[in-house]
Short mmCIF file of C-alpha atoms in Angstrom, two decimals:
data_model
loop_
_atom_site.label_atom_id
_atom_site.label_comp_id
_atom_site.label_asym_id
_atom_site.label_seq_id
_atom_site.Cartn_x
_atom_site.Cartn_y
_atom_site.Cartn_z
CA UNK A 135 -21.99 -46.70 -72.14
CA UNK A 136 -24.88 -49.05 -71.49
CA UNK A 137 -27.87 -49.95 -69.36
CA UNK A 138 -25.94 -50.30 -66.08
CA UNK A 139 -24.27 -46.94 -66.55
CA UNK A 140 -27.58 -45.33 -67.52
CA UNK A 141 -29.21 -46.78 -64.41
CA UNK A 142 -26.45 -45.30 -62.23
CA UNK A 143 -26.78 -41.91 -63.95
CA UNK A 144 -30.54 -41.89 -63.35
CA UNK A 145 -29.88 -41.88 -59.61
CA UNK A 146 -28.42 -38.36 -59.90
CA UNK A 147 -30.01 -36.94 -63.07
CA UNK A 148 -33.60 -36.60 -64.28
CA UNK A 149 -34.57 -39.74 -66.20
CA UNK A 150 -35.40 -37.78 -69.38
CA UNK A 151 -31.80 -36.45 -69.46
CA UNK A 152 -30.19 -39.91 -69.61
CA UNK A 153 -29.70 -41.84 -72.86
CA UNK A 154 -28.25 -45.29 -73.26
CA UNK A 155 -25.80 -45.36 -76.17
CA UNK A 156 -22.63 -47.33 -76.91
CA UNK A 157 -19.21 -45.80 -76.30
CA UNK A 158 -18.44 -43.27 -79.03
CA UNK A 159 -15.11 -45.04 -79.64
CA UNK A 160 -17.03 -47.54 -81.79
CA UNK A 161 -17.04 -44.79 -84.45
CA UNK A 162 -13.26 -44.29 -84.40
CA UNK A 163 -11.67 -45.28 -87.69
CA UNK A 164 -8.57 -47.46 -87.71
CA UNK A 165 -5.42 -45.96 -89.17
CA UNK A 166 -4.71 -46.56 -92.85
CA UNK A 167 -3.17 -49.84 -93.99
CA UNK A 168 0.24 -48.35 -94.69
CA UNK A 169 0.58 -47.04 -91.13
CA UNK A 170 -0.89 -50.23 -89.65
CA UNK A 171 1.41 -52.58 -91.51
CA UNK A 172 4.45 -50.66 -90.24
CA UNK A 173 3.42 -51.68 -86.71
CA UNK A 174 3.47 -55.39 -87.44
CA UNK A 175 6.55 -57.20 -86.16
CA UNK A 176 8.79 -58.80 -88.77
CA UNK A 177 7.20 -61.96 -90.14
CA UNK A 178 3.69 -61.05 -88.97
CA UNK A 179 0.99 -60.61 -91.61
CA UNK A 180 -2.62 -59.49 -91.55
CA UNK A 181 -4.78 -62.22 -90.09
CA UNK A 182 -1.73 -64.26 -89.09
CA UNK A 183 -1.70 -63.44 -85.39
CA UNK A 184 -3.91 -63.21 -82.33
CA UNK A 185 -3.97 -60.23 -79.98
CA UNK A 186 -3.72 -60.60 -76.22
CA UNK A 187 -4.39 -57.47 -74.17
CA UNK A 188 -4.13 -58.08 -70.41
CA UNK A 189 -4.89 -55.46 -67.78
CA UNK A 190 -2.79 -53.79 -65.11
CA UNK A 191 -6.07 -52.85 -63.41
CA UNK A 192 -6.93 -56.52 -62.89
CA UNK A 193 -3.32 -57.48 -62.17
CA UNK A 194 -3.00 -54.96 -59.37
CA UNK A 195 -6.60 -54.67 -58.18
CA UNK A 196 -6.41 -57.31 -55.49
CA UNK A 197 -3.20 -57.82 -53.51
CA UNK A 198 -1.00 -59.33 -56.20
CA UNK A 199 1.38 -60.80 -53.63
CA UNK A 200 -1.30 -63.10 -52.21
CA UNK A 201 -1.21 -66.59 -53.67
CA UNK A 202 -4.38 -67.26 -55.63
CA UNK A 203 -5.34 -63.58 -55.85
CA UNK A 204 -7.33 -62.29 -58.80
CA UNK A 205 -4.24 -60.47 -60.06
CA UNK A 206 -2.10 -63.59 -59.88
CA UNK A 207 -4.79 -65.68 -61.60
CA UNK A 208 -5.04 -63.04 -64.33
CA UNK A 209 -1.37 -63.57 -65.15
CA UNK A 210 -1.64 -67.35 -64.90
CA UNK A 211 -4.68 -67.38 -67.20
CA UNK A 212 -2.90 -65.40 -69.89
CA UNK A 213 0.21 -67.57 -69.57
CA UNK A 214 -1.81 -70.77 -69.99
CA UNK A 215 -3.77 -69.28 -72.88
CA UNK A 216 -0.60 -68.18 -74.63
CA UNK A 217 0.99 -71.61 -74.16
CA UNK A 218 -2.07 -73.28 -75.65
CA UNK A 219 -2.07 -70.88 -78.60
CA UNK A 220 1.64 -71.44 -79.23
CA UNK A 221 1.04 -75.20 -79.05
CA UNK A 222 -1.45 -74.79 -81.88
CA UNK A 223 1.02 -72.87 -84.01
CA UNK A 224 -0.47 -69.43 -83.39
CA UNK A 225 1.48 -66.20 -83.38
CA UNK A 226 0.73 -63.87 -80.47
CA UNK A 227 0.85 -60.11 -80.45
CA UNK A 228 0.67 -58.58 -76.98
CA UNK A 229 -1.02 -55.21 -77.26
CA UNK A 230 -0.87 -53.01 -74.15
CA UNK A 231 -3.64 -50.46 -73.75
CA UNK A 232 -2.15 -48.32 -71.01
CA UNK A 233 1.47 -47.20 -70.95
CA UNK A 234 2.74 -45.57 -67.78
CA UNK A 235 5.94 -44.91 -65.88
CA UNK A 236 4.04 -46.19 -62.85
CA UNK A 237 4.46 -49.96 -63.13
CA UNK A 238 1.19 -50.80 -61.36
CA UNK A 239 -0.73 -48.83 -64.03
CA UNK A 240 1.23 -50.07 -67.04
CA UNK A 241 -0.23 -52.84 -69.20
CA UNK A 242 3.12 -53.17 -70.99
CA UNK A 243 4.67 -54.32 -67.70
CA UNK A 244 1.90 -56.89 -67.29
CA UNK A 245 2.56 -58.11 -70.85
CA UNK A 246 6.26 -58.39 -70.05
CA UNK A 247 5.45 -60.39 -66.91
CA UNK A 248 3.38 -62.85 -68.95
CA UNK A 249 6.01 -63.09 -71.69
CA UNK A 250 8.72 -63.80 -69.09
CA UNK A 251 6.73 -66.86 -68.00
CA UNK A 252 6.56 -68.22 -71.56
CA UNK A 253 9.17 -70.11 -73.55
CA UNK A 254 11.26 -67.85 -75.78
CA UNK A 255 9.66 -67.77 -79.23
CA UNK A 256 9.66 -65.62 -82.36
CA UNK A 257 5.90 -66.20 -82.32
CA UNK A 258 5.50 -63.93 -79.28
CA UNK A 259 5.78 -60.21 -79.88
CA UNK A 260 4.99 -57.13 -77.81
CA UNK A 261 4.06 -53.69 -79.10
CA UNK A 262 6.59 -51.76 -77.06
CA UNK A 263 5.82 -48.26 -78.27
CA UNK A 264 2.89 -46.21 -77.03
CA UNK A 265 0.65 -46.24 -80.09
CA UNK A 266 -2.57 -44.35 -80.62
CA UNK A 267 -6.11 -45.74 -80.54
CA UNK A 268 -6.43 -45.76 -84.34
CA UNK A 269 -3.29 -47.88 -84.64
CA UNK A 270 -4.42 -50.24 -81.88
CA UNK A 271 -7.76 -50.62 -83.62
CA UNK A 272 -6.00 -51.51 -86.87
CA UNK A 273 -3.91 -54.21 -85.16
CA UNK A 274 -7.03 -55.69 -83.55
CA UNK A 275 -9.09 -55.48 -86.75
CA UNK A 276 -6.43 -57.33 -88.73
CA UNK A 277 -5.90 -60.10 -86.19
CA UNK A 278 -7.55 -63.50 -86.39
CA UNK A 279 -9.06 -62.82 -82.97
CA UNK A 280 -8.24 -61.49 -79.54
CA UNK A 281 -8.56 -61.98 -75.82
CA UNK A 282 -8.79 -58.65 -74.05
CA UNK A 283 -9.10 -57.28 -70.55
CA UNK A 284 -9.19 -53.63 -71.53
CA UNK A 285 -12.45 -51.91 -72.43
CA UNK A 286 -11.33 -50.02 -75.50
CA UNK A 287 -9.67 -53.13 -76.91
CA UNK A 288 -13.10 -54.75 -76.61
CA UNK A 289 -14.68 -51.72 -78.31
CA UNK A 290 -12.14 -51.99 -81.14
CA UNK A 291 -12.83 -55.69 -81.64
CA UNK A 292 -16.61 -55.39 -81.59
CA UNK A 293 -16.69 -52.35 -83.85
CA UNK A 294 -14.52 -54.12 -86.46
CA UNK A 295 -16.34 -57.48 -86.26
CA UNK A 296 -13.21 -59.17 -84.91
CA UNK A 297 -13.63 -62.34 -82.87
CA UNK A 298 -13.11 -61.48 -79.22
CA UNK A 299 -13.21 -62.96 -75.74
CA UNK A 300 -13.16 -60.51 -72.87
CA UNK A 301 -12.11 -60.85 -69.27
CA UNK A 302 -13.75 -57.81 -67.74
CA UNK A 303 -13.66 -56.30 -64.28
CA UNK A 304 -16.49 -53.77 -64.59
CA UNK A 305 -20.14 -53.82 -65.68
CA UNK A 306 -19.28 -51.67 -68.71
CA UNK A 307 -17.91 -54.77 -70.51
CA UNK A 308 -21.24 -56.57 -70.18
CA UNK A 309 -23.12 -53.41 -71.15
CA UNK A 310 -21.14 -53.16 -74.39
CA UNK A 311 -21.74 -56.82 -75.20
CA UNK A 312 -25.50 -56.31 -74.69
CA UNK A 313 -25.67 -53.68 -77.46
#
């Protein structure tokens, strides 16, 4: 996935067997427009929303019950960002990457936690259903930009030339940005 990953692989494999290439998900095609548009909440149009994709990994990585923990700050950061975006008249589409019945692994639950801390607004929507990677890529590609904390959301944004800010927790995010 990048130079850091290649370096780690070279500690266990012969150097001539390791190649540094971007994640193959950059080649994944987004779904067709008809399927993508069906995913948009009522009133949302292509380019008329921003995607936020927070991470359950970050939320639950460091004791979330401790005041000031990384997980707590992750939530607070997304809440403040969303408030600022709403204050500027932006529409927000929360796009979970990981859906799970285990709450600590479920990005949808993290999205719900952030949304619960925001004022009620028709300009805040959550993709509730577990969609595929092609559909997620379409939603990202047709947004005006995104803030993501999930690796494949970053891959989708970069591979579709969509403006993106990432809040990463692993060296693989930096590796992808270095390509």
